[in-house]
Short mmCIF file of C-alpha atoms and ligand atoms in Angstrom, two decimals:
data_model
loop_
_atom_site.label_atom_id
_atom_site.label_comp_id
_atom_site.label_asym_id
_atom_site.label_seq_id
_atom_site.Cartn_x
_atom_site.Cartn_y
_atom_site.Cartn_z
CA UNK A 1 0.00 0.00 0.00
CA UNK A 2 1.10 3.66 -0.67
CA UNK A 3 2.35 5.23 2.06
CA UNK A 4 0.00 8.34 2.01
CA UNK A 5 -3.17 5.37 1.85
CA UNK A 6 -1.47 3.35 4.75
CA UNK A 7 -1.28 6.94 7.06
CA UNK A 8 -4.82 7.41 6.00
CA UNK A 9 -5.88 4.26 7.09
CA UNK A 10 -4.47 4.25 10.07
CA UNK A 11 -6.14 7.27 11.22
CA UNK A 12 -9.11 5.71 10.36
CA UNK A 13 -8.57 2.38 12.27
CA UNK A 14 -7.48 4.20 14.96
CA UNK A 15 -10.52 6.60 14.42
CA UNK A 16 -13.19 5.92 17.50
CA UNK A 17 -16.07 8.03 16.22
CA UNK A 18 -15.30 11.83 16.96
CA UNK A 19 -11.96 11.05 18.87
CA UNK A 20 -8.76 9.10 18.14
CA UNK A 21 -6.65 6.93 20.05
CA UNK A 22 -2.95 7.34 19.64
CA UNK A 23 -2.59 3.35 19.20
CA UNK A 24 -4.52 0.40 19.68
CA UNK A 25 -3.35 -1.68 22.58
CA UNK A 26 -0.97 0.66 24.51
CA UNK A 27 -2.84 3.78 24.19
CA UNK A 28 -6.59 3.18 24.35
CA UNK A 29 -8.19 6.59 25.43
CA UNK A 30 -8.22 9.90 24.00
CA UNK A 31 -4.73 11.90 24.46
CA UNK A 32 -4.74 15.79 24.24
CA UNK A 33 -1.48 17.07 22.24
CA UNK A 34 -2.00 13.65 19.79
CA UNK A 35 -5.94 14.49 19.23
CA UNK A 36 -4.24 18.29 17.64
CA UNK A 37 -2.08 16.37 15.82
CA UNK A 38 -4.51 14.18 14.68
CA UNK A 39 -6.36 16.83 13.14
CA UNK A 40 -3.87 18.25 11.46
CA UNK A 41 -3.57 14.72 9.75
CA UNK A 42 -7.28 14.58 9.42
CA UNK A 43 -7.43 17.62 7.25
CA UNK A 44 -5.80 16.27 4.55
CA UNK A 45 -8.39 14.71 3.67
CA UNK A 46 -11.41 14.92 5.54
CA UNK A 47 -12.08 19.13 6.97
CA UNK A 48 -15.16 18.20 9.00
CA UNK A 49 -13.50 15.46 10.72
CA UNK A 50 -10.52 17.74 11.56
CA UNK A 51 -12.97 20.15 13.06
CA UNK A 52 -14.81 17.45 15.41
CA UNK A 53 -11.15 15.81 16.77
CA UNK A 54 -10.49 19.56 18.04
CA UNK A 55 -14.39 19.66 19.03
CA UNK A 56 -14.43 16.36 21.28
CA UNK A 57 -10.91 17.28 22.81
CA UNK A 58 -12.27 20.67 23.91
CA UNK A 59 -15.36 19.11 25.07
CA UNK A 60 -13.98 17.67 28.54
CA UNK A 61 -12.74 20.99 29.21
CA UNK A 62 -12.74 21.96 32.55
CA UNK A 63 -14.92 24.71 34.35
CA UNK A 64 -11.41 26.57 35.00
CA UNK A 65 -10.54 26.05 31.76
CA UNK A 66 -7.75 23.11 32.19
CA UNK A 67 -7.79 20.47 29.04
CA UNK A 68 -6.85 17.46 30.55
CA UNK A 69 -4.39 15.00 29.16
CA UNK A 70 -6.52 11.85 28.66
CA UNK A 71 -10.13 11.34 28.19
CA UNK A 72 -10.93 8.37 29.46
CA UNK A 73 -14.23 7.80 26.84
CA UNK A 74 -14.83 4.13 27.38
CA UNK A 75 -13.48 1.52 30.19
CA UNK A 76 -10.52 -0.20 29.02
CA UNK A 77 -8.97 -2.62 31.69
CA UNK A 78 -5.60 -2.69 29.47
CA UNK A 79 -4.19 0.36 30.68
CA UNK A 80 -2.87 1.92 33.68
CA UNK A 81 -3.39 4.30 35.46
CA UNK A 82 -6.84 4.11 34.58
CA UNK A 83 -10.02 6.64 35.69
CA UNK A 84 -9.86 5.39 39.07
CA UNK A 85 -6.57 6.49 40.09
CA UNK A 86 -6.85 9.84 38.63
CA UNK A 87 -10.29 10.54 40.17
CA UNK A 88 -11.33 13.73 39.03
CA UNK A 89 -14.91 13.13 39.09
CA UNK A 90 -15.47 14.24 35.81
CA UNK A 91 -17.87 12.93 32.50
CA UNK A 92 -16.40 11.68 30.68
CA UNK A 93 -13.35 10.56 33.24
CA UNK A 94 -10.52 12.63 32.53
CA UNK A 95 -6.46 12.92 34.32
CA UNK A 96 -5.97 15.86 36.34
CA UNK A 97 -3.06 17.17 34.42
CA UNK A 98 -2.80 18.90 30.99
CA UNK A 99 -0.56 18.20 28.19
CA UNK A 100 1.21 20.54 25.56
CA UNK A 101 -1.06 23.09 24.02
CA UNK A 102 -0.77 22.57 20.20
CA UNK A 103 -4.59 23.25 19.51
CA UNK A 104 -4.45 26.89 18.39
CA UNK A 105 -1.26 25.92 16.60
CA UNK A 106 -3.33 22.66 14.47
CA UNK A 107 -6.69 24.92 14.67
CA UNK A 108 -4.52 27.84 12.52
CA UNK A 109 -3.13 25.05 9.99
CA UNK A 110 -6.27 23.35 9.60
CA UNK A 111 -8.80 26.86 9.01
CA UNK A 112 -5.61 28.41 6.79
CA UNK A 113 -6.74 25.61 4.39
CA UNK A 114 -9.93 26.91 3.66
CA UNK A 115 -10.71 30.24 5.76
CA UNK A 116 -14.12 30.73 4.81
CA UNK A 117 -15.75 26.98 5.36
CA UNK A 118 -13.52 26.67 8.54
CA UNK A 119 -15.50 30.02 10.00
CA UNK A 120 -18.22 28.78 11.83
CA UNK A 121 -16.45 25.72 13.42
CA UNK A 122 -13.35 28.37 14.54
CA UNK A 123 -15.89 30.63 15.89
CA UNK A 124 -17.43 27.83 17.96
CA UNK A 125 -13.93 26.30 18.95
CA UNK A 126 -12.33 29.93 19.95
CA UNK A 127 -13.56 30.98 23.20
CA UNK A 128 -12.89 27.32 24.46
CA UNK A 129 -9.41 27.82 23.13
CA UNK A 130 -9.02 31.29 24.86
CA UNK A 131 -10.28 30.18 28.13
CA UNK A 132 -7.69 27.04 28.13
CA UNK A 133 -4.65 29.82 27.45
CA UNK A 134 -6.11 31.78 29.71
CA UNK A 135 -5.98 28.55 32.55
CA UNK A 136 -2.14 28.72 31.52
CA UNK A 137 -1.41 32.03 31.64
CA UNK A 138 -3.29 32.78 35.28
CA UNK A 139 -2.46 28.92 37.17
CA UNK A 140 0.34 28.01 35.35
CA UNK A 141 3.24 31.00 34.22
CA UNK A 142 3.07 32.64 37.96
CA UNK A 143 6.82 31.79 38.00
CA UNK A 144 7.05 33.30 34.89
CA UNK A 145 7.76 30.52 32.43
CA UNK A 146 5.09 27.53 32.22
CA UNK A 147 5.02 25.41 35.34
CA UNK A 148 4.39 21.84 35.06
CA UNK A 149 3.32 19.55 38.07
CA UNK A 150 3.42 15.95 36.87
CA UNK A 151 6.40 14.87 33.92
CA UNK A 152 4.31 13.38 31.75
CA UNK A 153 1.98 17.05 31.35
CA UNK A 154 5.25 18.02 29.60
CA UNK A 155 4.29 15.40 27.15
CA UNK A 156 7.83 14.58 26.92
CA UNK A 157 7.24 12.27 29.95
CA UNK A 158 10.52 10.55 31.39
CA UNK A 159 13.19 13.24 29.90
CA UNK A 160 16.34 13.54 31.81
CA UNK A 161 15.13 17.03 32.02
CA UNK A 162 12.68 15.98 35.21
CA UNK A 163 15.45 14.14 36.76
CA UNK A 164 16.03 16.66 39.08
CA UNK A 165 12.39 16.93 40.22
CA UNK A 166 11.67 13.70 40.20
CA UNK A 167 14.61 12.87 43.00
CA UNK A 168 13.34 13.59 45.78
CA UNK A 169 9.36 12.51 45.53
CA UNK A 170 8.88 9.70 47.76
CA UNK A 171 7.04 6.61 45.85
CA UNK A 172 7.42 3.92 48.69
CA UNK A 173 3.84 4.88 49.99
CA UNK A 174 1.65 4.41 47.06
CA UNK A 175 -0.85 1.73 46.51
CA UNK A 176 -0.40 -1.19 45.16
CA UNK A 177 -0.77 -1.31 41.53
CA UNK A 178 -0.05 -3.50 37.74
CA UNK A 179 1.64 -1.77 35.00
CA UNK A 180 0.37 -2.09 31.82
CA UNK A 181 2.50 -0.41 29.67
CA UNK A 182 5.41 -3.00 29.75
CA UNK A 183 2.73 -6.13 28.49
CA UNK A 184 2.36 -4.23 25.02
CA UNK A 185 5.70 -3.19 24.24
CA UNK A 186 9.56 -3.87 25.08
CA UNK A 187 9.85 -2.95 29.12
CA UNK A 188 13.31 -1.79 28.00
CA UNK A 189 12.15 1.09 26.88
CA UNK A 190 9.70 1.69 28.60
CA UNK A 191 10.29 3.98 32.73
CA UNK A 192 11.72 2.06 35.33
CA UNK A 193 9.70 1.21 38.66
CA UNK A 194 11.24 3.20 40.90
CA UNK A 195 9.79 6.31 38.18
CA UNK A 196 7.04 4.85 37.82
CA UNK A 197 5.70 5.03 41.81
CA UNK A 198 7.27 8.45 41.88
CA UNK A 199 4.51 9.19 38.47
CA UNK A 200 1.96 7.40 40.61
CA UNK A 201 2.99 9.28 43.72
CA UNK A 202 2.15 13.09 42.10
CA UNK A 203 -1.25 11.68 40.79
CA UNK A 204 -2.06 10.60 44.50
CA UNK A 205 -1.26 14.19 45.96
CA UNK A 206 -3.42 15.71 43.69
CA UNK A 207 -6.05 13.62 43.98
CA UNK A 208 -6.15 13.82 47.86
CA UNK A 209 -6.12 18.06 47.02
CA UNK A 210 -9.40 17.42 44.96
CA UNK A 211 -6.81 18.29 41.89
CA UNK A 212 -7.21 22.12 43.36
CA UNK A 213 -4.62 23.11 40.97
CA UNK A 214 -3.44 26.59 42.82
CA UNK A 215 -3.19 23.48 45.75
CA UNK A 216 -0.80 21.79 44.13
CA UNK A 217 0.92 24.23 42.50
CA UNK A 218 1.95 25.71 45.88
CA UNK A 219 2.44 22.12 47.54
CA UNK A 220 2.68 19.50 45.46
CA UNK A 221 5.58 16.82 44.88
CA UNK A 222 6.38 18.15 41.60
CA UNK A 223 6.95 21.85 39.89
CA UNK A 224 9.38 22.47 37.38
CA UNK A 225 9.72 25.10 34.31
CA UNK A 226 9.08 23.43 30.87
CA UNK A 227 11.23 25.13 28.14
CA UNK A 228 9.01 22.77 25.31
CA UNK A 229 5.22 23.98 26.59
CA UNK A 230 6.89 27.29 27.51
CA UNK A 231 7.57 27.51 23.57
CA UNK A 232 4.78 25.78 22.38
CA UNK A 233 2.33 27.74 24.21
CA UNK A 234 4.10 30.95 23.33
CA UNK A 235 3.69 29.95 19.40
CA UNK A 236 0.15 28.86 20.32
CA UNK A 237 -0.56 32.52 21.75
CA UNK A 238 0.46 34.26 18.72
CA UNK A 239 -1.97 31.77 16.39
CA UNK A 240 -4.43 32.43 18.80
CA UNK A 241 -4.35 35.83 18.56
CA UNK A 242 -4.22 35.70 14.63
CA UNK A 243 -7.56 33.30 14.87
CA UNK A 244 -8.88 36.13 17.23
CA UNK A 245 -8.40 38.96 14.41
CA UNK A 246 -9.65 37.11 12.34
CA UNK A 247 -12.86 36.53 13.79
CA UNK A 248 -13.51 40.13 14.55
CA UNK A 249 -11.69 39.29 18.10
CA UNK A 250 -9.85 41.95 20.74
CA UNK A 251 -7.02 39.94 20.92
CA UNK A 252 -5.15 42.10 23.29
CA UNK A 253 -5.52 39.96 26.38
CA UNK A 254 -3.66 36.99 24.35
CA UNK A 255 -1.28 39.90 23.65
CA UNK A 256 -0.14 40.45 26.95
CA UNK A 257 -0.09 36.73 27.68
CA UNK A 258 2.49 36.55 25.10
CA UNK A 259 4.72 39.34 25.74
CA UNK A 260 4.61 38.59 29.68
CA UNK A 261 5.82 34.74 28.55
CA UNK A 262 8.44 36.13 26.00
CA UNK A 263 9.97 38.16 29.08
CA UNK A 264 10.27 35.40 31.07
CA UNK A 265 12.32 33.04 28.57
CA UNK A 266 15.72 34.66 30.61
CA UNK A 267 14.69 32.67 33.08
CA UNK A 268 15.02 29.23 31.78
CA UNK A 269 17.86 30.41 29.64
CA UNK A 270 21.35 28.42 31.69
CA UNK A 271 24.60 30.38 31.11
CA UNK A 272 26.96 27.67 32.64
CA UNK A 273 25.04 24.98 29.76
CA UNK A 274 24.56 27.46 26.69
CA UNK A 275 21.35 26.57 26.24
CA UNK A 276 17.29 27.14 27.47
CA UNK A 277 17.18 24.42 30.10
CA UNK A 278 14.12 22.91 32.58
CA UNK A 279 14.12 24.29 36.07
CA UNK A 280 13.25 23.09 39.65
CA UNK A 281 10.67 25.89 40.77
CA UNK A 282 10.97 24.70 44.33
CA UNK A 283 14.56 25.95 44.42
CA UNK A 284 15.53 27.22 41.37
CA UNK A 285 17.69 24.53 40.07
CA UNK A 286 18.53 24.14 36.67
CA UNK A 287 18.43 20.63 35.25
CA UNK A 288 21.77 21.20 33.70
CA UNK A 289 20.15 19.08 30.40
CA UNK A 290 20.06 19.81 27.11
CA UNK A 291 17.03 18.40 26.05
CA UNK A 292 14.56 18.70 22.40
CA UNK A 293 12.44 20.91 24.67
CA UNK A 294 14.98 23.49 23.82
CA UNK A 295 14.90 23.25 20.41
CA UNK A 296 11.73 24.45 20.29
CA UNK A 297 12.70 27.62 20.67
CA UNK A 298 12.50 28.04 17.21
CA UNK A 299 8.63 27.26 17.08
CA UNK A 300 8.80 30.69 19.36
CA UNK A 301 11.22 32.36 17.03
CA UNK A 302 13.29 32.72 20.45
CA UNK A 303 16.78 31.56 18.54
CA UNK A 304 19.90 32.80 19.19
CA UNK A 305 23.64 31.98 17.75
CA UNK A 306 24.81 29.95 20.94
CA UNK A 307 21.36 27.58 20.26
CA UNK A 308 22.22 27.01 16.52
CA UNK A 309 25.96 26.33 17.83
CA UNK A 310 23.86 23.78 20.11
CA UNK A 311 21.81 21.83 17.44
CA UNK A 312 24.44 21.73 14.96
CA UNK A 313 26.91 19.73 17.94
CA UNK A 314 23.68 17.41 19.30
CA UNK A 315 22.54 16.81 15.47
CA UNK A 316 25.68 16.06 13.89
CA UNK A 317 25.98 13.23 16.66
CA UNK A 318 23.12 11.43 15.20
CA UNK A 319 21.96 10.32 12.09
CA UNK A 320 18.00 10.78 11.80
CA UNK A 321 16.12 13.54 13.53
CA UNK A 322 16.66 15.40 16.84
CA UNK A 323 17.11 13.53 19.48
CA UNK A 324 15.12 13.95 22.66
CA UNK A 325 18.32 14.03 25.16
CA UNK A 326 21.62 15.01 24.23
CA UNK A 327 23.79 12.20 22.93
CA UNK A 328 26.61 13.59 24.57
CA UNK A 329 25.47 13.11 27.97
CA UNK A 330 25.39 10.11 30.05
CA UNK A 331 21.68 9.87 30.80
CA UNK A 332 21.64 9.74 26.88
CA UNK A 333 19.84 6.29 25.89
CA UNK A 334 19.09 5.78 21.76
CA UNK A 335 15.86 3.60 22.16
CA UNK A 336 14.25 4.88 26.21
CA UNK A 337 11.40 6.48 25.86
CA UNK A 338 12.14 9.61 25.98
CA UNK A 339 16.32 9.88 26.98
CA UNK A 340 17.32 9.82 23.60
CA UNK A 341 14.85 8.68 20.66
CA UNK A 342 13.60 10.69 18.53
CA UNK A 343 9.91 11.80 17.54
CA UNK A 344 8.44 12.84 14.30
CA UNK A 345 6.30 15.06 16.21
CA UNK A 346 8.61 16.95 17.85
CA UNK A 347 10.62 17.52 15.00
CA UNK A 348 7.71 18.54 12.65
CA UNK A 349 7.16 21.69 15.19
CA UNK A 350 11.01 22.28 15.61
CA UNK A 351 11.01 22.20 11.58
CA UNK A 352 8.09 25.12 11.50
CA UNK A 353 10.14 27.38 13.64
CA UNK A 354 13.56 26.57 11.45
CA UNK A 355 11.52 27.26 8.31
CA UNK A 356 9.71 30.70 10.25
CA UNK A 357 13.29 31.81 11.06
CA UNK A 358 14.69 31.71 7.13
CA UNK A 359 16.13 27.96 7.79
CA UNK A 360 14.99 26.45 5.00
CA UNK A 361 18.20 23.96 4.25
CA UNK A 362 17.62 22.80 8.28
CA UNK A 363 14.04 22.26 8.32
CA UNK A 364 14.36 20.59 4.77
CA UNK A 365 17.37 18.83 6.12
CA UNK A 366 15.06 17.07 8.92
CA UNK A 367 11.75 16.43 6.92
CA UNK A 368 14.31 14.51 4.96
CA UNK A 369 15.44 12.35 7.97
CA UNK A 370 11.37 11.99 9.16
CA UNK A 371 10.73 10.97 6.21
CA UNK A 372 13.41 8.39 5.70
CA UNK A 373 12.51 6.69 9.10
CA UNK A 374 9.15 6.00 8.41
CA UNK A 375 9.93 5.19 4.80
CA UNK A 376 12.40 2.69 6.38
CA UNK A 377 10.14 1.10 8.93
CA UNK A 378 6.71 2.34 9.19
CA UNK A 379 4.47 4.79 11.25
CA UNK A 380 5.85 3.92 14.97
CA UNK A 381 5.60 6.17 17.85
CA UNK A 382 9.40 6.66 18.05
CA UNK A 383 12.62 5.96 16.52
CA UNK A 384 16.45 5.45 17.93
CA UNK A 385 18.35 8.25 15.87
CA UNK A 386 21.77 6.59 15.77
CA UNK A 387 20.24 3.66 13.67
CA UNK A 388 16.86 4.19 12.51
CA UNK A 389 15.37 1.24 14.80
CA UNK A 390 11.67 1.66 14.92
CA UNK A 391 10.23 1.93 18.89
CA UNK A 392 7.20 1.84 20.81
CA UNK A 393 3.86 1.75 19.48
CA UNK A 394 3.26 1.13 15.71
CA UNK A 395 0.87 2.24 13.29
CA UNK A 396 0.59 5.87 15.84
CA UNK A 397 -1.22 8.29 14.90
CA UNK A 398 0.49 11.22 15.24
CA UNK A 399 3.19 9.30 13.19
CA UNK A 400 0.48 9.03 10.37
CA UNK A 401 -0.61 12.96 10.84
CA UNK A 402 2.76 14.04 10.13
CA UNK A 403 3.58 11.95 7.46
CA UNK A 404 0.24 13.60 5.59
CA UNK A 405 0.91 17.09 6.55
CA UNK A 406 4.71 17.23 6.18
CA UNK A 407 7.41 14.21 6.42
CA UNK A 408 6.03 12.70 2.95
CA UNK A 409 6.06 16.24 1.07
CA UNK A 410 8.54 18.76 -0.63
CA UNK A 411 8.53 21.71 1.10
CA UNK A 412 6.09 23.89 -0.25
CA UNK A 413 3.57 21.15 1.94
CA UNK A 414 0.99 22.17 4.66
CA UNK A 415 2.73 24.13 7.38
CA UNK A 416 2.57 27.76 7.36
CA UNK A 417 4.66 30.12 9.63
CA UNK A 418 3.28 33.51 11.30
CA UNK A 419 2.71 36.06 8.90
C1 LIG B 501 3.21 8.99 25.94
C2 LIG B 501 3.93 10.23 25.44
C3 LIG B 501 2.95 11.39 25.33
C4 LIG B 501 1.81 10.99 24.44
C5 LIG B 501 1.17 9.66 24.87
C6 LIG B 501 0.19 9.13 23.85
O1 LIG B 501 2.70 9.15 27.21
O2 LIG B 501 5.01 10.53 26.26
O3 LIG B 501 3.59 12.53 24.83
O4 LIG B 501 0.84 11.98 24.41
O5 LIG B 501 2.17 8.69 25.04
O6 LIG B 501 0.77 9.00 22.60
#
């Protein structure tokens, strides 16, 4: 089968009605930063069901605004931690944490195709989208740059950036519980269990504070600066905002939201590692990691000379993509999920900001490399970048998305920068 048929496909098999999951087996709910994505992939081919993946993921929004990071739509006894850990007590069942905020981001790419049918369905998406950056900006960027409470809301779930945070949290006490995660794919790459009842340890505090997110943002386990939803959001303010115009909106509040956000990149900015680097809000630690998180930077068009001078060295180590960890460090693992593979995803939105900031050979340069991976081996969730080894799920979604809207095109393909 053609590869652009087989992507299709799969977001059709993995199509539930309205939402999709990220993979059958491991993934079996709805997942916020892969239902964007999803989208994106959707509106290659199918507008309306674009539209209604962004429509059921803003439908378990929150009354404060929060868009959590699973929607738990049906039971499904395969996966763990399921509702009843979480217990948020909402309908659907959702997690208590959030997840990178691509939406505005996808929502732009996906109207941009065809302004005037997308209208109406913008117009009823928007003030859903506004009150979620809104949630950020007010609960979230009171340290300045975005605050995260749990690892895996940074969607980039057991980086070596969260090391740091993650040292301390205590995860002798919690219940007793089964992993699922290593039964569908290789426990080898999967978190160890000493992470994993430190992961289950931050969902217990917050549900014993009723997930009263200013609660745990002043006492739970867990609170570091993200440098990747610090970016994304930052990008995903200044779509926003050019939705907002073009609706008729006064977009000045999502204005100030980004300016405030832009002055506070000094602060995850490290000196001593040349680089923007995660940060222990408890005590200001840096995480002294040099993680993909940085690299999107460029989706913010917050570049400078000593970054480039950073990508070039952590590239040129590699052979296909950007790696999620630095290969030159020791944490650095090729095929762990998250310490070292690397992720079509994340480089399609480091590729947008290369291309926004006049990179064209760079962003070309790792298309080029996406696409060769899943040429090679297939639509999996993630890939080691020294040798091309396929990792993780298979037949992912997001995987598929991409490949539609940008690995298996030339360049003049879907994405489109701020004007
Ligand atoms: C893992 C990833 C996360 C993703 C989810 C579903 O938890 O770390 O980013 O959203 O899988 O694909």
């Amino acid at each position: 089968m053609d590869l652009n048929e087989k992507a299709r496909s799969i977001l059709r098999q993995n199509d539930k009605g309205g939402y999709t999951l990220p993979t059958h087996g491991l993934y079996p709910y709805q997942w916020n930063w892969d239902s964007a994505f999803a989208a994106w992939g959707f509106s290659t081919f199918d507008t309306d069901r674009a539209w209604s993946e962004l429509d059921t993921l803003m439908a378990s929004q929150w009354a404060d605004g929060m868009v959590p990071h699973i929607i738990f739509h049906q039971p499904d006894p395969g996966y763990f931690p399921g509702p009843d850990v979480w217990g948020t007590e909402q309908s659907p069942a959702t997690s208590g944490i959030s997840q990178p905020p691509v939406a505005a981001t996808m929502a732009r790419q996906i109207w941009e195709m065809d302004p005037s049918a997308g209208h109406d369905r913008l117009a009823a998406l928007y003030p859903k989208l506004l009150s979620w950056h809104r949630w950020w900006a007010n609960v979230r960027c009171n340290h300045g740059p975005v605050a995260i409470i749990h690892p895996w809301e940074s969607g980039r779930d057991n980086c070596p950036d969260w090391d740091i945070g993650m040292a301390d949290i205590d995860g002798s006490g919690v219940a007793p519980y089964k992993r699922r995660d290593t039964g569908h794919v290789n426990p080898e790459m999967r978190p160890t269990k000493e992470d994993y009842d430190r992961y289950i340890a931050i969902v217990e505090f917050g549900r014993n504070a009723g997930w009263n997110q200013d609660r745990i943002v002043a006492d739970g386990p867990f609170l570091m600066a993200d440098p990747g939803i610090t970016f994304i959001l930052l990008r995903a303010h200044e779509d926003l905002a050019i939705l907002g115009r073009a609706l008729g909106a006064d977009v000045s509040e999502i204005e100030g939201w980004a300016t405030t956000l832009r002055s506070a990149l000094p602060l995850i900015w490290n000196d001593a590692l040349g680089g923007y680097d995660a940060r222990n809000l408890r005590n200001g630690e840096f995480a002294n990691v040099l993680g993909s998180g940085a690299f999107l930077a460029y989706l913010a068009n917050a570049g400078n000379p000593q970054l480039d001078a950073q990508l070039q060295r952590v590239w040129d180590k590699v052979s296909y993509g950007i790696p999620s960890a630095d290969p030159e460090a020791e944490s650095f693992n090729p095929r762990k999920y998250w310490r070292g593979p690397t992720w079509p995803v994340v480089n399609v939105l480091i590729a947008i900001g290369l291309r926004d900031s006049g990179r064209d050979d760079l962003s070309e340069r790792l298309r080029l490399e996406t696409e060769t991976l899943i040429k090679k081996h297939g639509f999996y969730e993630y890939f080691d970048p020294l040798d091309a080894t396929p990792c993780g799920g298979s037949d992912f979604t997001w995987t598929a998305a991409i490949w539609l809207t940008w690995a298996g095109h030339a360049p003049e393909a879907n994405i489109k920068g701020v004007a």
